PDB file of C-alpha atoms in Angstrom:
ATOM      1  CA  UNK A   1     -38.906  15.396  -2.374  1.00 42.00           C
ATOM      2  CA  UNK A   2     -35.961  15.917  -0.031  1.00 50.00           C
ATOM      3  CA  UNK A   3     -37.710  18.854   1.624  1.00 53.00           C
ATOM      4  CA  UNK A   4     -37.644  18.716   5.402  1.00 63.00           C
ATOM      5  CA  UNK A   5     -41.182  18.580   6.768  1.00 73.00           C
ATOM      6  CA  UNK A   6     -41.009  18.385  10.515  1.00 72.00           C
ATOM      7  CA  UNK A   7     -44.792  18.372  10.791  1.00 71.00           C
ATOM      8  CA  UNK A   8     -44.977  15.263   8.613  1.00 73.00           C
ATOM      9  CA  UNK A   9     -42.394  13.652  10.899  1.00 72.00           C
ATOM     10  CA  UNK A  10     -44.747  14.128  13.841  1.00 72.00           C
ATOM     11  CA  UNK A  11     -43.356  17.341  15.317  1.00 73.00           C
ATOM     12  CA  UNK A  12     -45.445  20.320  16.363  1.00 71.00           C
ATOM     13  CA  UNK A  13     -43.705  23.117  14.467  1.00 71.00           C
ATOM     14  CA  UNK A  14     -43.550  26.806  15.271  1.00 67.00           C
ATOM     15  CA  UNK A  15     -41.884  28.693  12.393  1.00 68.00           C
ATOM     16  CA  UNK A  16     -41.895  32.389  13.284  1.00 64.00           C
ATOM     17  CA  UNK A  17     -40.786  35.018  10.771  1.00 66.00           C
ATOM     18  CA  UNK A  18     -38.818  36.968  13.372  1.00 62.00           C
ATOM     19  CA  UNK A  19     -37.263  36.606  16.804  1.00 61.00           C
ATOM     20  CA  UNK A  20     -39.978  38.832  18.295  1.00 65.00           C
ATOM     21  CA  UNK A  21     -42.642  36.539  16.832  1.00 64.00           C
ATOM     22  CA  UNK A  22     -40.844  33.517  18.263  1.00 61.00           C
ATOM     23  CA  UNK A  23     -40.699  35.079  21.724  1.00 61.00           C
ATOM     24  CA  UNK A  24     -44.364  36.074  21.651  1.00 62.00           C
ATOM     25  CA  UNK A  25     -45.350  32.591  20.520  1.00 59.00           C
ATOM     26  CA  UNK A  26     -43.090  31.052  23.148  1.00 57.00           C
ATOM     27  CA  UNK A  27     -44.890  32.971  25.875  1.00 59.00           C
ATOM     28  CA  UNK A  28     -48.246  31.811  24.530  1.00 60.00           C
ATOM     29  CA  UNK A  29     -47.252  28.168  24.088  1.00 54.00           C
ATOM     30  CA  UNK A  30     -46.962  25.669  26.910  1.00 51.00           C
ATOM     31  CA  UNK A  31     -44.879  23.692  27.426  1.00 62.00           C
ATOM     32  CA  UNK A  32     -41.671  25.346  26.215  1.00 70.00           C
ATOM     33  CA  UNK A  33     -40.312  24.023  22.929  1.00 79.00           C
ATOM     34  CA  UNK A  34     -38.385  20.749  22.993  1.00 85.00           C
ATOM     35  CA  UNK A  35     -35.726  22.109  20.629  1.00 89.00           C
ATOM     36  CA  UNK A  36     -34.696  25.120  18.591  1.00 88.00           C
ATOM     37  CA  UNK A  37     -33.606  24.773  14.970  1.00 89.00           C
ATOM     38  CA  UNK A  38     -32.109  28.008  13.674  1.00 89.00           C
ATOM     39  CA  UNK A  39     -30.271  29.166  10.602  1.00 89.00           C
ATOM     40  CA  UNK A  40     -27.165  31.209  11.401  1.00 91.00           C
ATOM     41  CA  UNK A  41     -28.152  34.013   9.029  1.00 87.00           C
ATOM     42  CA  UNK A  42     -31.429  35.456  10.288  1.00 80.00           C
ATOM     43  CA  UNK A  43     -33.091  38.405   8.547  1.00 77.00           C
ATOM     44  CA  UNK A  44     -33.282  41.746  10.296  1.00 74.00           C
ATOM     45  CA  UNK A  45     -31.909  40.981  13.718  1.00 71.00           C
ATOM     46  CA  UNK A  46     -29.451  38.874  15.666  1.00 79.00           C
ATOM     47  CA  UNK A  47     -27.671  35.921  14.149  1.00 87.00           C
ATOM     48  CA  UNK A  48     -28.819  32.384  14.830  1.00 88.00           C
ATOM     49  CA  UNK A  49     -26.841  32.137  18.062  1.00 91.00           C
ATOM     50  CA  UNK A  50     -28.729  35.172  19.358  1.00 87.00           C
ATOM     51  CA  UNK A  51     -31.898  33.564  18.062  1.00 83.00           C
ATOM     52  CA  UNK A  52     -31.124  30.549  20.242  1.00 88.00           C
ATOM     53  CA  UNK A  53     -29.782  32.367  23.307  1.00 88.00           C
ATOM     54  CA  UNK A  54     -32.645  34.859  23.665  1.00 84.00           C
ATOM     55  CA  UNK A  55     -35.551  32.390  23.908  1.00 81.00           C
ATOM     56  CA  UNK A  56     -33.505  30.261  26.278  1.00 86.00           C
ATOM     57  CA  UNK A  57     -33.105  33.266  28.550  1.00 85.00           C
ATOM     58  CA  UNK A  58     -36.732  34.343  28.282  1.00 81.00           C
ATOM     59  CA  UNK A  59     -38.064  30.838  28.925  1.00 79.00           C
ATOM     60  CA  UNK A  60     -35.471  30.097  31.597  1.00 83.00           C
ATOM     61  CA  UNK A  61     -34.529  26.763  30.061  1.00 84.00           C
ATOM     62  CA  UNK A  62     -31.439  25.435  28.320  1.00 88.00           C
ATOM     63  CA  UNK A  63     -33.442  24.289  25.296  1.00 89.00           C
ATOM     64  CA  UNK A  64     -31.493  21.899  23.024  1.00 92.00           C
ATOM     65  CA  UNK A  65     -30.528  23.682  19.827  1.00 93.00           C
ATOM     66  CA  UNK A  66     -29.190  23.084  16.333  1.00 93.00           C
ATOM     67  CA  UNK A  67     -27.538  25.835  14.335  1.00 94.00           C
ATOM     68  CA  UNK A  68     -27.638  25.427  10.556  1.00 92.00           C
ATOM     69  CA  UNK A  69     -24.893  27.257   8.696  1.00 92.00           C
ATOM     70  CA  UNK A  70     -22.889  27.360   5.512  1.00 90.00           C
ATOM     71  CA  UNK A  71     -20.203  29.421   7.268  1.00 85.00           C
ATOM     72  CA  UNK A  72     -18.066  27.008   9.217  1.00 81.00           C
ATOM     73  CA  UNK A  73     -15.367  29.263  10.654  1.00 90.00           C
ATOM     74  CA  UNK A  74     -13.387  28.264  13.737  1.00 92.00           C
ATOM     75  CA  UNK A  75     -14.844  31.248  15.620  1.00 93.00           C
ATOM     76  CA  UNK A  76     -18.413  30.223  14.808  1.00 92.00           C
ATOM     77  CA  UNK A  77     -17.810  26.595  15.780  1.00 91.00           C
ATOM     78  CA  UNK A  78     -16.289  27.754  19.086  1.00 93.00           C
ATOM     79  CA  UNK A  79     -19.166  30.182  19.770  1.00 94.00           C
ATOM     80  CA  UNK A  80     -21.741  27.463  19.025  1.00 94.00           C
ATOM     81  CA  UNK A  81     -19.945  25.016  21.297  1.00 93.00           C
ATOM     82  CA  UNK A  82     -19.784  27.628  24.073  1.00 94.00           C
ATOM     83  CA  UNK A  83     -23.542  28.161  23.626  1.00 92.00           C
ATOM     84  CA  UNK A  84     -24.191  24.427  23.860  1.00 92.00           C
ATOM     85  CA  UNK A  85     -25.462  24.197  20.284  1.00 93.00           C
ATOM     86  CA  UNK A  86     -24.888  21.467  17.755  1.00 93.00           C
ATOM     87  CA  UNK A  87     -23.806  22.708  14.337  1.00 94.00           C
ATOM     88  CA  UNK A  88     -25.006  21.178  11.083  1.00 93.00           C
ATOM     89  CA  UNK A  89     -23.487  22.457   7.875  1.00 92.00           C
ATOM     90  CA  UNK A  90     -25.702  23.370   4.946  1.00 89.00           C
ATOM     91  CA  UNK A  91     -26.921  21.777   2.922  1.00 88.00           C
ATOM     92  CA  UNK A  92     -27.898  19.334   5.659  1.00 88.00           C
ATOM     93  CA  UNK A  93     -29.840  16.263   4.588  1.00 88.00           C
ATOM     94  CA  UNK A  94     -33.380  16.241   5.990  1.00 86.00           C
ATOM     95  CA  UNK A  95     -32.829  12.814   7.571  1.00 88.00           C
ATOM     96  CA  UNK A  96     -29.714  14.151   9.323  1.00 91.00           C
ATOM     97  CA  UNK A  97     -31.667  17.080  10.763  1.00 90.00           C
ATOM     98  CA  UNK A  98     -34.501  14.809  11.896  1.00 89.00           C
ATOM     99  CA  UNK A  99     -32.183  12.278  13.507  1.00 90.00           C
ATOM    100  CA  UNK A 100     -30.251  15.039  15.291  1.00 91.00           C
ATOM    101  CA  UNK A 101     -33.478  16.581  16.593  1.00 90.00           C
ATOM    102  CA  UNK A 102     -34.616  13.155  17.770  1.00 88.00           C
ATOM    103  CA  UNK A 103     -31.341  12.622  19.641  1.00 89.00           C
ATOM    104  CA  UNK A 104     -31.522  16.077  21.248  1.00 87.00           C
ATOM    105  CA  UNK A 105     -35.103  15.690  22.425  1.00 84.00           C
ATOM    106  CA  UNK A 106     -35.032  12.039  23.506  1.00 83.00           C
ATOM    107  CA  UNK A 107     -33.905  12.879  27.033  1.00 63.00           C
ATOM    108  CA  UNK A 108     -36.358  15.765  27.375  1.00 55.00           C
ATOM    109  CA  UNK A 109     -39.269  13.614  26.237  1.00 49.00           C
ATOM    110  CA  UNK A 110     -38.335  10.890  28.702  1.00 46.00           C
ATOM    111  CA  UNK A 111     -38.118  13.386  31.567  1.00 46.00           C
ATOM    112  CA  UNK A 112     -41.446  15.053  30.755  1.00 44.00           C
TER     113      UNK A 112
END
């Protein structure tokens, strides 16, 4: 199967069903997450950039982030770049997502 299973790759995964759930879990979980992986289209709330920006603000850390999207407009690419997010276009191969997460978190893991 080409399904991405971060837990099978050795990651501790928090997969909330809403931004509020993510924030509540973030407050209850120490240390702060090593990375955020967000779809651009989130149900019932802000888009994925908001879903990345808000926990960063609440946790007070510039957490590395990947935005997954099928909508690759120039405005979205610019907004993601301004937010310090990497953009992966859908469908993104699971190995590509894993390798990008590994690159983003390598420095954080070394500093911890």
